[in-house]
Amino acid sequence: MLALLYIPGLAKQLASLLARHCDDGLDWQIPDELPMTAGEWLVERIARLRYPIEAVATDHSVDAYQPTNRLIQLHTRTYFKADPVYWATAAHELGHARVHAEFPILMALRRITMQVRPGLIAAGIGLLLGRVLYALPIAGALAFCCFALAAGSTIVTLIDEAAASVIAYRELRGHAALTAVHRRAIARSLITAFATYLVTYVSWALLLRYWPLVEALAGHRGAHPRELTGLGHAVAVVATIGCAAAIVSRLTWSLAPGAHGGVAWGGWWGRIELSGWAASVILMWLAWDHRVDTAYAWCAILAFASSYRTWLVAGYVLALIPDRLVHYVLSSSQSHGPERTQRYLDAAKQGAGLVRRGNDWLAQLHQRAAEAPSWFARLAALTALGFVPLLVALWLR
């Protein structure tokens, strides 16, 4: 399970570092001699296309396209570089905007898959834990289906990324200022960027091929039933109080997110969220093998699925050493990052106002989303209360 959760992410991180290393190398090989910075090219191209989208510069976030807000955000290191590699980045984000405008079905499919994928992964985690702990073969089969669907949903992302890259190359290849050297650098940058998404899908596919090994390791021996001691009952009472506070907090956030202040771990509501999360984990640890009848096992599976972020954190902690090792080795091999030419420094200095406005704009959008989240986000937040059936089963034993 930890391999399924972590190895695709580690593979993507490795590919991303290699892609960044490739872009830095191309940046140092090719002078910043294009007539415009990447940000200026993007603004001019949007004006010519007459698309109802905006482009902003920021030093607080990464390069991205926000389809909901029809906004392209470029980091300062991209926005103020007059280099073909960063023109490719700007054109790629514009490619996403064009896919959104010209192929709305594809963009809708990607948005749906991105919303559904976390739920599939959560269900897969809960079902796989249920397969191991309670020896439920059906849970193992359903877990495989969930992970396979989650992996399959990345195909939509691959298609969207490939389409954005193709559109980006077509946008740039005919530009009068670009030479053959520039076009080769643009193609190489776009290909390496696409590879970061491709390795994730390949990792999922390779790992799922070995699912029979998971079934062989899980075996057919379930948990042995045990009774709670007096201390166990006392801990269960305390954990139940914490869970009740979490229920109230989540319901309040769903109905009045502005008054709640969000689900961040700051303030009183944040402390309640944290205590409720800890209480649900304690409850599962305390009662996971308390009973082994089928109804109780499925309640436990729901609880495990609702706390999938805990297992993601566990996977990250266990794999922290290889993660840091990969990052250190690849980062140390990069003797320098993007080339900070005088032209880049001058453009960044002159565009300081653009960066401030971009940061303010993004902060306002973030605040607006926190105060008035979508109903889908509110309903998704309620899935964290999946431990409630386990709580009921525990006390009604």
mmCIF file of C-alpha atoms in Angstrom:
data_model
loop_
_atom_site.group_PDB
_atom_site.id
_atom_site.type_symbol
_atom_site.label_atom_id
_atom_site.label_comp_id
_atom_site.label_asym_id
_atom_site.label_seq_id
_atom_site.Cartn_x
_atom_site.Cartn_y
_atom_site.Cartn_z
ATOM 1 C CA MET A 1 0.000 0.000 0.000
ATOM 2 C CA LEU A 2 2.791 2.396 0.907
ATOM 3 C CA ALA A 3 4.494 1.629 -2.402
ATOM 4 C CA LEU A 4 1.295 2.442 -4.314
ATOM 5 C CA LEU A 5 0.922 5.696 -2.387
ATOM 6 C CA TYR A 6 4.486 6.860 -2.447
ATOM 7 C CA ILE A 7 6.525 5.469 -5.344
ATOM 8 C CA PRO A 8 4.534 7.281 -8.104
ATOM 9 C CA GLY A 9 5.048 10.551 -6.230
ATOM 10 C CA LEU A 10 8.746 9.842 -5.762
ATOM 11 C CA ALA A 11 9.080 8.997 -9.463
ATOM 12 C CA LYS A 12 7.376 12.276 -10.386
ATOM 13 C CA GLN A 13 9.672 14.205 -8.050
ATOM 14 C CA LEU A 14 12.695 12.548 -9.633
ATOM 15 C CA ALA A 15 11.438 13.359 -13.139
ATOM 16 C CA SER A 16 10.638 16.948 -12.095
ATOM 17 C CA LEU A 17 14.150 17.481 -10.730
ATOM 18 C CA LEU A 18 15.659 16.050 -13.915
ATOM 19 C CA ALA A 19 13.404 18.294 -16.029
ATOM 20 C CA ARG A 20 14.441 21.338 -13.986
ATOM 21 C CA HIS A 21 18.096 20.340 -14.376
ATOM 22 C CA CYS A 22 17.569 20.071 -18.140
ATOM 23 C CA ASP A 23 15.866 23.491 -18.301
ATOM 24 C CA ASP A 24 18.645 25.122 -16.264
ATOM 25 C CA GLY A 25 21.266 23.649 -18.577
ATOM 26 C CA LEU A 26 19.467 24.943 -21.661
ATOM 27 C CA ASP A 27 19.019 28.336 -20.016
ATOM 28 C CA TRP A 28 22.762 28.675 -19.431
ATOM 29 C CA GLN A 29 23.612 27.496 -22.943
ATOM 30 C CA ILE A 30 21.285 29.961 -24.699
ATOM 31 C CA PRO A 31 21.615 33.722 -24.044
ATOM 32 C CA ASP A 32 18.622 35.771 -22.864
ATOM 33 C CA GLU A 33 18.396 37.533 -26.223
ATOM 34 C CA LEU A 34 14.735 37.251 -27.218
ATOM 35 C CA PRO A 35 12.934 40.558 -27.871
ATOM 36 C CA MET A 36 10.438 40.040 -25.006
ATOM 37 C CA THR A 37 10.316 38.322 -21.655
ATOM 38 C CA ALA A 38 8.078 35.278 -21.317
ATOM 39 C CA GLY A 39 5.513 37.352 -19.421
ATOM 40 C CA GLU A 40 5.455 40.078 -22.079
ATOM 41 C CA TRP A 41 5.036 37.473 -24.809
ATOM 42 C CA LEU A 42 2.163 35.865 -22.904
ATOM 43 C CA VAL A 43 0.320 39.156 -22.334
ATOM 44 C CA GLU A 44 0.714 40.138 -25.986
ATOM 45 C CA ARG A 45 -0.446 36.712 -27.218
ATOM 46 C CA ILE A 46 -3.522 36.745 -24.968
ATOM 47 C CA ALA A 47 -4.423 40.190 -26.317
ATOM 48 C CA ARG A 48 -4.130 38.955 -29.895
ATOM 49 C CA LEU A 49 -6.231 35.862 -29.201
ATOM 50 C CA ARG A 50 -8.783 38.009 -27.354
ATOM 51 C CA TYR A 51 -9.269 35.364 -24.685
ATOM 52 C CA PRO A 52 -11.047 36.477 -21.482
ATOM 53 C CA ILE A 53 -8.128 35.431 -19.276
ATOM 54 C CA GLU A 54 -5.523 37.303 -17.248
ATOM 55 C CA ALA A 55 -1.796 36.728 -16.711
ATOM 56 C CA VAL A 56 -0.097 37.669 -13.439
ATOM 57 C CA ALA A 57 3.413 37.486 -12.018
ATOM 58 C CA THR A 58 3.975 36.083 -8.536
ATOM 59 C CA ASP A 59 6.800 34.973 -6.283
ATOM 60 C CA HIS A 60 4.466 33.052 -3.946
ATOM 61 C CA SER A 61 3.342 30.250 -6.248
ATOM 62 C CA VAL A 62 4.351 28.071 -9.194
ATOM 63 C CA ASP A 63 3.529 28.381 -12.890
ATOM 64 C CA ALA A 64 -0.071 27.281 -13.387
ATOM 65 C CA TYR A 65 -3.371 27.904 -15.115
ATOM 66 C CA GLN A 66 -6.486 28.301 -12.970
ATOM 67 C CA PRO A 67 -9.473 27.393 -15.157
ATOM 68 C CA THR A 68 -12.034 28.415 -12.534
ATOM 69 C CA ASN A 69 -10.636 31.950 -12.360
ATOM 70 C CA ARG A 70 -9.433 32.033 -15.990
ATOM 71 C CA LEU A 71 -6.015 33.092 -14.762
ATOM 72 C CA ILE A 72 -2.446 32.204 -15.763
ATOM 73 C CA GLN A 73 0.101 32.686 -13.005
ATOM 74 C CA LEU A 74 3.821 32.711 -13.762
ATOM 75 C CA HIS A 75 6.582 32.701 -11.197
ATOM 76 C CA THR A 76 8.986 35.638 -11.419
ATOM 77 C CA ARG A 77 11.792 33.384 -12.650
ATOM 78 C CA THR A 78 9.573 32.555 -15.645
ATOM 79 C CA TYR A 79 7.788 35.864 -16.166
ATOM 80 C CA PHE A 80 10.933 38.011 -16.472
ATOM 81 C CA LYS A 81 13.166 35.652 -18.482
ATOM 82 C CA ALA A 82 13.786 36.373 -22.177
ATOM 83 C CA ASP A 83 14.790 32.783 -22.865
ATOM 84 C CA PRO A 84 13.110 30.155 -25.106
ATOM 85 C CA VAL A 85 12.852 27.651 -22.216
ATOM 86 C CA TYR A 86 10.643 30.042 -20.264
ATOM 87 C CA TRP A 87 8.720 31.078 -23.343
ATOM 88 C CA ALA A 88 7.889 27.361 -23.592
ATOM 89 C CA THR A 89 6.593 27.377 -20.004
ATOM 90 C CA ALA A 90 4.406 30.419 -20.657
ATOM 91 C CA ALA A 91 3.148 28.912 -23.919
ATOM 92 C CA HIS A 92 2.356 25.624 -22.147
ATOM 93 C CA GLU A 93 0.138 27.397 -19.609
ATOM 94 C CA LEU A 94 -1.501 29.299 -22.460
ATOM 95 C CA GLY A 95 -2.001 25.902 -24.091
ATOM 96 C CA HIS A 96 -4.039 24.823 -21.064
ATOM 97 C CA ALA A 97 -6.154 27.961 -21.461
ATOM 98 C CA ARG A 98 -6.714 27.171 -25.137
ATOM 99 C CA VAL A 99 -7.662 23.575 -24.323
ATOM 100 C CA HIS A 100 -10.136 24.987 -21.795
ATOM 101 C CA ALA A 101 -11.628 27.306 -24.411
ATOM 102 C CA GLU A 102 -11.517 25.020 -27.451
ATOM 103 C CA PHE A 103 -11.979 21.565 -25.859
ATOM 104 C CA PRO A 104 -14.188 22.150 -22.795
ATOM 105 C CA ILE A 105 -15.100 18.455 -22.561
ATOM 106 C CA LEU A 106 -11.456 17.499 -21.977
ATOM 107 C CA MET A 107 -11.048 20.167 -19.318
ATOM 108 C CA ALA A 108 -14.282 19.055 -17.624
ATOM 109 C CA LEU A 109 -13.077 15.432 -17.620
ATOM 110 C CA ARG A 110 -9.766 16.441 -16.045
ATOM 111 C CA ARG A 111 -11.520 18.473 -13.361
ATOM 112 C CA ILE A 112 -13.826 15.547 -12.582
ATOM 113 C CA THR A 113 -10.977 13.033 -12.420
ATOM 114 C CA MET A 114 -8.953 15.326 -10.167
ATOM 115 C CA GLN A 115 -11.921 15.543 -7.808
ATOM 116 C CA VAL A 116 -12.668 11.825 -7.884
ATOM 117 C CA ARG A 117 -9.073 10.539 -7.655
ATOM 118 C CA PRO A 118 -8.528 11.377 -3.945
ATOM 119 C CA GLY A 119 -11.748 9.553 -3.089
ATOM 120 C CA LEU A 120 -10.651 6.485 -5.048
ATOM 121 C CA ILE A 121 -7.272 6.477 -3.313
ATOM 122 C CA ALA A 122 -8.939 6.914 0.079
ATOM 123 C CA ALA A 123 -11.312 4.031 -0.605
ATOM 124 C CA GLY A 124 -8.430 1.882 -1.824
ATOM 125 C CA ILE A 125 -6.469 2.532 1.374
ATOM 126 C CA GLY A 126 -9.417 1.682 3.604
ATOM 127 C CA LEU A 127 -10.305 -1.444 1.652
ATOM 128 C CA LEU A 128 -6.716 -2.687 1.551
ATOM 129 C CA LEU A 129 -6.358 -2.229 5.310
ATOM 130 C CA GLY A 130 -9.616 -4.110 5.718
ATOM 131 C CA ARG A 131 -8.282 -6.902 3.495
ATOM 132 C CA VAL A 132 -5.155 -7.253 5.638
ATOM 133 C CA LEU A 133 -6.738 -6.852 9.082
ATOM 134 C CA TYR A 134 -10.041 -8.643 8.606
ATOM 135 C CA ALA A 135 -9.206 -11.138 5.831
ATOM 136 C CA LEU A 136 -12.022 -9.957 3.546
ATOM 137 C CA PRO A 137 -11.217 -11.095 -0.028
ATOM 138 C CA ILE A 138 -13.910 -8.829 -1.475
ATOM 139 C CA ALA A 139 -12.200 -5.859 0.154
ATOM 140 C CA GLY A 140 -8.954 -6.741 -1.640
ATOM 141 C CA ALA A 141 -10.723 -7.001 -5.001
ATOM 142 C CA LEU A 142 -12.464 -3.654 -4.472
ATOM 143 C CA ALA A 143 -9.185 -2.044 -3.372
ATOM 144 C CA PHE A 144 -7.538 -3.158 -6.622
ATOM 145 C CA CYS A 145 -10.446 -1.668 -8.607
ATOM 146 C CA CYS A 146 -10.132 1.648 -6.746
ATOM 147 C CA PHE A 147 -6.376 1.897 -7.309
ATOM 148 C CA ALA A 148 -6.747 0.846 -10.944
ATOM 149 C CA LEU A 149 -9.405 3.505 -11.558
ATOM 150 C CA ALA A 150 -7.224 6.102 -9.820
ATOM 151 C CA ALA A 151 -4.329 5.139 -12.083
ATOM 152 C CA GLY A 152 -6.568 5.129 -15.140
ATOM 153 C CA SER A 153 -7.831 8.624 -14.326
ATOM 154 C CA THR A 154 -4.304 9.949 -14.900
ATOM 155 C CA ILE A 155 -4.747 9.187 -18.613
ATOM 156 C CA VAL A 156 -6.996 12.254 -18.879
ATOM 157 C CA THR A 157 -4.229 14.325 -17.293
ATOM 158 C CA LEU A 158 -1.711 12.913 -19.789
ATOM 159 C CA ILE A 159 -3.965 13.836 -22.719
ATOM 160 C CA ASP A 160 -4.497 17.357 -21.373
ATOM 161 C CA GLU A 161 -0.763 17.903 -20.748
ATOM 162 C CA ALA A 162 0.147 16.529 -24.180
ATOM 163 C CA ALA A 163 -2.447 18.743 -25.876
ATOM 164 C CA ALA A 164 -1.171 21.837 -24.019
ATOM 165 C CA SER A 165 2.424 21.049 -25.045
ATOM 166 C CA VAL A 166 1.502 20.499 -28.702
ATOM 167 C CA ILE A 167 -0.419 23.772 -28.772
ATOM 168 C CA ALA A 168 2.514 25.529 -27.090
ATOM 169 C CA TYR A 169 4.989 24.300 -29.707
ATOM 170 C CA ARG A 170 2.688 25.331 -32.542
ATOM 171 C CA GLU A 171 2.313 28.759 -30.922
ATOM 172 C CA LEU A 172 6.058 29.311 -30.872
ATOM 173 C CA ARG A 173 7.562 27.492 -33.833
ATOM 174 C CA GLY A 174 6.615 30.193 -36.348
ATOM 175 C CA HIS A 175 7.779 33.166 -34.286
ATOM 176 C CA ALA A 176 10.269 35.266 -36.255
ATOM 177 C CA ALA A 177 12.606 35.744 -33.272
ATOM 178 C CA LEU A 178 13.118 32.021 -32.704
ATOM 179 C CA THR A 179 15.991 30.197 -34.409
ATOM 180 C CA ALA A 180 16.394 26.466 -34.935
ATOM 181 C CA VAL A 181 18.405 26.288 -31.699
ATOM 182 C CA HIS A 182 15.564 27.967 -29.830
ATOM 183 C CA ARG A 183 12.958 25.623 -31.284
ATOM 184 C CA ARG A 184 14.991 22.551 -30.317
ATOM 185 C CA ALA A 185 15.316 23.881 -26.760
ATOM 186 C CA ILE A 186 11.561 24.525 -26.609
ATOM 187 C CA ALA A 187 10.751 21.008 -27.842
ATOM 188 C CA ARG A 188 13.171 19.453 -25.348
ATOM 189 C CA SER A 189 11.740 21.473 -22.460
ATOM 190 C CA LEU A 190 8.153 20.542 -23.320
ATOM 191 C CA ILE A 191 9.020 16.834 -23.689
ATOM 192 C CA THR A 192 10.816 16.645 -20.331
ATOM 193 C CA ALA A 193 7.934 18.460 -18.656
ATOM 194 C CA PHE A 194 5.451 15.951 -20.091
ATOM 195 C CA ALA A 195 7.653 13.091 -18.874
ATOM 196 C CA THR A 196 7.039 14.144 -15.261
ATOM 197 C CA TYR A 197 3.378 13.174 -15.711
ATOM 198 C CA LEU A 198 4.108 10.094 -17.796
ATOM 199 C CA VAL A 199 6.333 8.473 -15.154
ATOM 200 C CA THR A 200 3.513 8.748 -12.607
ATOM 201 C CA TYR A 201 1.175 6.720 -14.809
ATOM 202 C CA VAL A 202 3.898 4.181 -15.623
ATOM 203 C CA SER A 203 4.673 3.776 -11.912
ATOM 204 C CA TRP A 204 1.023 3.091 -11.106
ATOM 205 C CA ALA A 205 0.758 0.583 -13.965
ATOM 206 C CA LEU A 206 3.921 -1.324 -12.977
ATOM 207 C CA LEU A 207 2.934 -1.533 -9.322
ATOM 208 C CA LEU A 208 -0.583 -2.762 -10.088
ATOM 209 C CA ARG A 209 0.877 -5.591 -12.152
ATOM 210 C CA TYR A 210 2.154 -7.088 -8.897
ATOM 211 C CA TRP A 211 -1.170 -7.017 -7.059
ATOM 212 C CA PRO A 212 -1.192 -10.835 -6.680
ATOM 213 C CA LEU A 213 1.834 -10.358 -4.426
ATOM 214 C CA VAL A 214 -0.304 -8.130 -2.202
ATOM 215 C CA GLU A 215 -2.928 -10.844 -1.928
ATOM 216 C CA ALA A 216 -0.260 -13.450 -1.146
ATOM 217 C CA LEU A 217 1.227 -11.310 1.633
ATOM 218 C CA ALA A 218 -2.180 -10.442 3.093
ATOM 219 C CA GLY A 219 -3.100 -14.069 3.601
ATOM 220 C CA HIS A 220 -6.359 -15.218 5.162
ATOM 221 C CA ARG A 221 -5.836 -14.630 8.880
ATOM 222 C CA GLY A 222 -7.921 -11.802 10.278
ATOM 223 C CA ALA A 223 -7.688 -9.918 13.553
ATOM 224 C CA HIS A 224 -8.279 -11.774 16.817
ATOM 225 C CA PRO A 225 -11.192 -10.343 18.850
ATOM 226 C CA ARG A 226 -10.315 -8.628 22.121
ATOM 227 C CA GLU A 227 -12.201 -6.782 24.841
ATOM 228 C CA LEU A 228 -11.322 -3.294 26.002
ATOM 229 C CA THR A 229 -9.836 -2.974 29.486
ATOM 230 C CA GLY A 230 -10.952 -0.356 31.984
ATOM 231 C CA LEU A 231 -8.198 1.967 30.803
ATOM 232 C CA GLY A 232 -9.228 1.248 27.236
ATOM 233 C CA HIS A 233 -12.806 2.309 27.994
ATOM 234 C CA ALA A 234 -11.552 5.527 29.608
ATOM 235 C CA VAL A 235 -9.428 6.338 26.560
ATOM 236 C CA ALA A 236 -12.384 5.499 24.317
ATOM 237 C CA VAL A 237 -14.564 7.995 26.205
ATOM 238 C CA VAL A 238 -11.991 10.765 25.806
ATOM 239 C CA ALA A 239 -11.530 9.922 22.114
ATOM 240 C CA THR A 240 -15.303 9.950 21.625
ATOM 241 C CA ILE A 241 -15.510 13.458 23.059
ATOM 242 C CA GLY A 242 -12.788 14.578 20.645
ATOM 243 C CA CYS A 243 -14.615 12.926 17.752
ATOM 244 C CA ALA A 244 -17.861 14.670 18.742
ATOM 245 C CA ALA A 245 -16.022 18.023 18.688
ATOM 246 C CA ALA A 246 -14.700 17.199 15.205
ATOM 247 C CA ILE A 247 -18.231 16.396 14.028
ATOM 248 C CA VAL A 248 -19.491 19.770 15.242
ATOM 249 C CA SER A 249 -16.528 21.559 13.662
ATOM 250 C CA ARG A 250 -16.958 19.925 10.256
ATOM 251 C CA LEU A 251 -20.709 20.513 10.191
ATOM 252 C CA THR A 252 -20.183 24.163 11.145
ATOM 253 C CA TRP A 253 -17.609 24.622 8.386
ATOM 254 C CA SER A 254 -19.924 23.029 5.812
ATOM 255 C CA LEU A 255 -22.846 25.274 6.735
ATOM 256 C CA ALA A 256 -20.992 28.518 7.567
ATOM 257 C CA PRO A 257 -17.368 28.383 6.364
ATOM 258 C CA GLY A 258 -16.891 32.128 6.732
ATOM 259 C CA ALA A 259 -17.853 32.104 10.410
ATOM 260 C CA HIS A 260 -15.820 28.946 11.002
ATOM 261 C CA GLY A 261 -12.640 30.458 9.610
ATOM 262 C CA GLY A 262 -11.633 27.434 7.543
ATOM 263 C CA VAL A 263 -10.170 24.073 8.500
ATOM 264 C CA ALA A 264 -6.613 25.303 9.013
ATOM 265 C CA TRP A 265 -4.930 24.404 12.299
ATOM 266 C CA GLY A 266 -4.919 27.969 13.579
ATOM 267 C CA GLY A 267 -7.300 29.389 16.187
ATOM 268 C CA TRP A 268 -9.865 27.558 18.296
ATOM 269 C CA TRP A 269 -11.568 25.818 15.401
ATOM 270 C CA GLY A 270 -8.192 24.631 14.148
ATOM 271 C CA ARG A 271 -7.352 23.160 17.553
ATOM 272 C CA ILE A 272 -10.713 21.377 17.580
ATOM 273 C CA GLU A 273 -9.983 19.955 14.125
ATOM 274 C CA LEU A 274 -6.576 18.766 15.299
ATOM 275 C CA SER A 275 -7.963 17.192 18.473
ATOM 276 C CA GLY A 276 -10.720 15.475 16.494
ATOM 277 C CA TRP A 277 -8.206 14.085 14.004
ATOM 278 C CA ALA A 278 -6.033 12.759 16.841
ATOM 279 C CA ALA A 279 -9.102 11.314 18.599
ATOM 280 C CA SER A 280 -10.225 9.428 15.490
ATOM 281 C CA VAL A 281 -6.730 7.946 15.055
ATOM 282 C CA ILE A 282 -6.669 6.879 18.725
ATOM 283 C CA LEU A 283 -10.108 5.344 18.348
ATOM 284 C CA MET A 284 -9.059 3.292 15.328
ATOM 285 C CA TRP A 285 -5.857 2.130 17.021
ATOM 286 C CA LEU A 286 -7.824 1.208 20.139
ATOM 287 C CA ALA A 287 -10.668 -0.639 18.496
ATOM 288 C CA TRP A 288 -9.409 -1.982 15.167
ATOM 289 C CA ASP A 289 -9.383 -5.583 16.447
ATOM 290 C CA HIS A 290 -12.116 -5.243 19.073
ATOM 291 C CA ARG A 291 -14.602 -7.240 16.998
ATOM 292 C CA VAL A 292 -14.256 -9.095 13.752
ATOM 293 C CA ASP A 293 -17.814 -9.546 12.538
ATOM 294 C CA THR A 294 -18.422 -8.365 8.996
ATOM 295 C CA ALA A 295 -20.509 -5.302 9.906
ATOM 296 C CA TYR A 296 -17.871 -4.046 12.322
ATOM 297 C CA ALA A 297 -15.116 -4.692 9.765
ATOM 298 C CA TRP A 298 -16.859 -2.546 7.144
ATOM 299 C CA CYS A 299 -17.330 0.247 9.694
ATOM 300 C CA ALA A 300 -13.582 0.086 10.354
ATOM 301 C CA ILE A 301 -12.895 0.200 6.610
ATOM 302 C CA LEU A 302 -14.922 3.416 6.356
ATOM 303 C CA ALA A 303 -12.931 4.881 9.232
ATOM 304 C CA PHE A 304 -9.621 3.927 7.639
ATOM 305 C CA ALA A 305 -10.707 5.417 4.320
ATOM 306 C CA SER A 306 -11.796 8.702 5.919
ATOM 307 C CA SER A 307 -8.379 9.070 7.561
ATOM 308 C CA TYR A 308 -6.399 8.337 4.405
ATOM 309 C CA ARG A 309 -4.343 11.515 4.830
ATOM 310 C CA THR A 310 -2.891 9.937 7.988
ATOM 311 C CA TRP A 311 -1.648 6.975 5.988
ATOM 312 C CA LEU A 312 -0.267 9.295 3.323
ATOM 313 C CA VAL A 313 1.714 11.097 6.030
ATOM 314 C CA ALA A 314 2.875 7.733 7.375
ATOM 315 C CA GLY A 315 4.095 6.775 3.921
ATOM 316 C CA TYR A 316 5.918 10.075 3.567
ATOM 317 C CA VAL A 317 7.655 9.691 6.940
ATOM 318 C CA LEU A 318 8.761 6.125 6.176
ATOM 319 C CA ALA A 319 10.129 7.178 2.802
ATOM 320 C CA LEU A 320 11.606 10.478 3.990
ATOM 321 C CA ILE A 321 15.221 9.266 3.863
ATOM 322 C CA PRO A 322 15.214 8.110 0.205
ATOM 323 C CA ASP A 323 13.174 11.188 -0.690
ATOM 324 C CA ARG A 324 15.720 13.575 0.838
ATOM 325 C CA LEU A 325 18.586 11.523 -0.621
ATOM 326 C CA VAL A 326 17.208 11.770 -4.160
ATOM 327 C CA HIS A 327 16.542 15.475 -3.733
ATOM 328 C CA TYR A 328 20.042 16.116 -2.347
ATOM 329 C CA VAL A 329 21.876 14.144 -5.029
ATOM 330 C CA LEU A 330 20.013 15.747 -7.913
ATOM 331 C CA SER A 331 20.059 19.236 -6.411
ATOM 332 C CA SER A 332 23.789 19.055 -5.705
ATOM 333 C CA SER A 333 24.388 18.047 -9.315
ATOM 334 C CA GLN A 334 22.862 21.343 -10.377
ATOM 335 C CA SER A 335 25.766 23.727 -9.942
ATOM 336 C CA HIS A 336 23.479 26.664 -10.507
ATOM 337 C CA GLY A 337 19.828 27.398 -11.043
ATOM 338 C CA PRO A 338 18.362 29.627 -13.754
ATOM 339 C CA GLU A 339 20.792 32.155 -15.191
ATOM 340 C CA ARG A 340 20.274 35.513 -13.462
ATOM 341 C CA THR A 341 21.390 37.790 -16.272
ATOM 342 C CA GLN A 342 21.437 41.549 -15.940
ATOM 343 C CA ARG A 343 18.476 41.747 -18.282
ATOM 344 C CA TYR A 344 16.504 39.419 -16.024
ATOM 345 C CA LEU A 345 17.427 41.413 -12.916
ATOM 346 C CA ASP A 346 16.455 44.695 -14.597
ATOM 347 C CA ALA A 347 13.127 43.257 -15.803
ATOM 348 C CA ALA A 348 12.360 41.868 -12.329
ATOM 349 C CA LYS A 349 13.171 45.237 -10.739
ATOM 350 C CA GLN A 350 10.968 47.136 -13.181
ATOM 351 C CA GLY A 351 8.177 44.584 -12.734
ATOM 352 C CA ALA A 352 8.120 44.675 -8.926
ATOM 353 C CA GLY A 353 4.716 46.358 -9.074
ATOM 354 C CA LEU A 354 3.360 43.572 -11.278
ATOM 355 C CA VAL A 355 4.530 41.010 -8.731
ATOM 356 C CA ARG A 356 2.856 42.855 -5.839
ATOM 357 C CA ARG A 357 -0.413 43.093 -7.759
ATOM 358 C CA GLY A 358 -0.187 39.432 -8.725
ATOM 359 C CA ASN A 359 0.419 38.348 -5.131
ATOM 360 C CA ASP A 360 -2.493 40.485 -3.927
ATOM 361 C CA TRP A 361 -4.782 39.054 -6.602
ATOM 362 C CA LEU A 362 -3.910 35.458 -5.730
ATOM 363 C CA ALA A 363 -4.336 36.187 -2.021
ATOM 364 C CA GLN A 364 -7.807 37.606 -2.663
ATOM 365 C CA LEU A 365 -8.794 34.561 -4.712
ATOM 366 C CA HIS A 366 -7.532 32.264 -1.955
ATOM 367 C CA GLN A 367 -9.430 34.210 0.698
ATOM 368 C CA ARG A 368 -12.600 34.163 -1.393
ATOM 369 C CA ALA A 369 -12.333 30.394 -1.873
ATOM 370 C CA ALA A 370 -11.804 29.916 1.884
ATOM 371 C CA GLU A 371 -14.806 32.049 2.813
ATOM 372 C CA ALA A 372 -17.147 30.667 0.157
ATOM 373 C CA PRO A 373 -16.006 27.177 -0.903
ATOM 374 C CA SER A 374 -17.995 25.191 -3.415
ATOM 375 C CA TRP A 375 -20.639 22.767 -2.227
ATOM 376 C CA PHE A 376 -18.534 19.951 -3.615
ATOM 377 C CA ALA A 377 -15.682 20.997 -1.312
ATOM 378 C CA ARG A 378 -18.089 21.174 1.629
ATOM 379 C CA LEU A 379 -19.443 17.701 0.947
ATOM 380 C CA ALA A 380 -15.915 16.360 0.436
ATOM 381 C CA ALA A 381 -14.935 17.765 3.838
ATOM 382 C CA LEU A 382 -17.762 15.788 5.442
ATOM 383 C CA THR A 383 -16.223 12.533 4.203
ATOM 384 C CA ALA A 384 -13.615 13.019 6.943
ATOM 385 C CA LEU A 385 -16.386 11.986 9.343
ATOM 386 C CA GLY A 386 -16.286 8.414 8.080
ATOM 387 C CA PHE A 387 -15.226 7.281 11.553
ATOM 388 C CA VAL A 388 -18.775 7.888 12.842
ATOM 389 C CA PRO A 389 -20.036 4.348 11.940
ATOM 390 C CA LEU A 390 -17.052 2.864 13.780
ATOM 391 C CA LEU A 391 -17.844 5.064 16.787
ATOM 392 C CA VAL A 392 -21.421 3.810 16.802
ATOM 393 C CA ALA A 393 -20.354 0.181 16.363
ATOM 394 C CA LEU A 394 -17.892 0.487 19.228
ATOM 395 C CA TRP A 395 -20.435 1.694 21.783
ATOM 396 C CA LEU A 396 -23.341 -0.431 20.581
ATOM 397 C CA ARG A 397 -21.387 -3.708 20.700
#
